[in-house]
Coordinates of C-alpha atoms in Angstrom, one line a residue:
X28 CA -62.7 81.6 51.7
X29 CA -60.9 78.5 50.3
X30 CA -59.5 75.9 52.8
X31 CA -58.5 72.3 52.6
X32 CA -59.3 69.4 54.9
X33 CA -56.8 66.5 54.9
X34 CA -57.0 63.0 56.5
X35 CA -53.8 61.2 55.9
X36 CA -54.1 57.5 55.2
X37 CA -51.4 54.9 54.7
X38 CA -52.1 54.5 50.9
X39 CA -53.3 58.0 50.0
X40 CA -54.5 61.2 51.7
X41 CA -58.2 62.1 51.6
X42 CA -58.2 65.8 50.6
X43 CA -61.3 68.0 50.3
X44 CA -61.0 71.6 49.0
X45 CA -63.9 73.8 50.3
X46 CA -65.2 77.3 49.9
X47 CA -66.5 78.4 53.3
X48 CA -68.0 81.7 54.6
X49 CA -65.7 84.1 56.5
X50 CA -65.8 83.3 60.2
X51 CA -65.9 79.5 59.7
X52 CA -64.1 77.4 62.3
X53 CA -62.1 74.2 61.9
X54 CA -65.1 72.1 63.1
X55 CA -67.2 73.6 60.2
X56 CA -64.6 72.7 57.6
X57 CA -64.4 69.1 58.8
X58 CA -68.1 68.7 58.8
X59 CA -68.5 70.2 55.3
X60 CA -65.7 68.0 53.9
X61 CA -67.6 64.7 54.4
X62 CA -64.4 63.0 55.8
X63 CA -66.2 61.9 59.0
X64 CA -68.8 60.0 57.1
X65 CA -66.4 58.5 54.5
X66 CA -64.1 57.1 57.1
X67 CA -66.6 56.5 59.9
X68 CA -64.8 58.7 62.4
X69 CA -66.1 59.8 65.7
X70 CA -66.6 63.6 65.4
X71 CA -66.3 64.1 69.2
X72 CA -62.8 62.5 69.4
X73 CA -61.1 64.2 66.5
X74 CA -57.8 66.0 67.0
X75 CA -57.3 68.8 64.5
X76 CA -54.2 70.7 63.4
X77 CA -53.1 73.5 61.1
X78 CA -49.5 73.6 59.8
X79 CA -48.6 70.7 62.1
X80 CA -49.9 72.4 65.3
X81 CA -52.9 71.3 67.2
X82 CA -55.9 73.6 67.1
X83 CA -59.2 73.6 68.9
X84 CA -62.3 72.8 66.9
X85 CA -63.4 76.4 67.5
X86 CA -60.2 77.7 65.8
X87 CA -61.2 80.4 63.4
X88 CA -60.0 79.7 59.9
X89 CA -58.2 82.0 57.4
X90 CA -57.9 81.9 53.7
X91 CA -55.7 79.0 52.5
X92 CA -55.7 77.1 55.8
X93 CA -55.1 73.3 55.6
X94 CA -57.1 71.6 58.4
X95 CA -55.4 68.3 59.3
X96 CA -57.3 65.5 61.0
X97 CA -54.6 63.9 63.2
X98 CA -54.5 60.2 63.9
X99 CA -53.1 58.8 67.1
X100 CA -49.5 57.7 67.1
X101 CA -48.9 54.0 66.7
X102 CA -46.1 54.3 69.2
X103 CA -44.5 57.0 71.2
X104 CA -41.5 58.5 69.2
X105 CA -38.9 57.7 71.9
X106 CA -40.1 54.1 72.3
X107 CA -40.2 53.6 68.5
X108 CA -36.6 54.8 68.3
X109 CA -35.5 52.4 71.1
X110 CA -37.1 49.5 69.3
X111 CA -35.4 50.4 66.0
X112 CA -32.1 50.6 67.9
X113 CA -32.6 47.2 69.4
X114 CA -33.4 45.6 66.0
X115 CA -30.2 47.2 64.5
X116 CA -27.9 45.6 67.0

């Protein structure tokens, strides 16, 4: 089964296209992608998503899934909006 693992960076995304066995889970895809080592990430603290929705590391993958490694937000969306509004005044 073919899946992608994506880690979005400011300059360019790190995308790995993988062929995994049926029954693979999101954690397996991330481990096989090599993204953890390339970016020195802590495997235990990763937040994963598929199609913009959070999934557990044990989430069973399907053909064509795109596993996203989600980064923490720099600011809460409401607070960021307030700051932009203050600067615009």
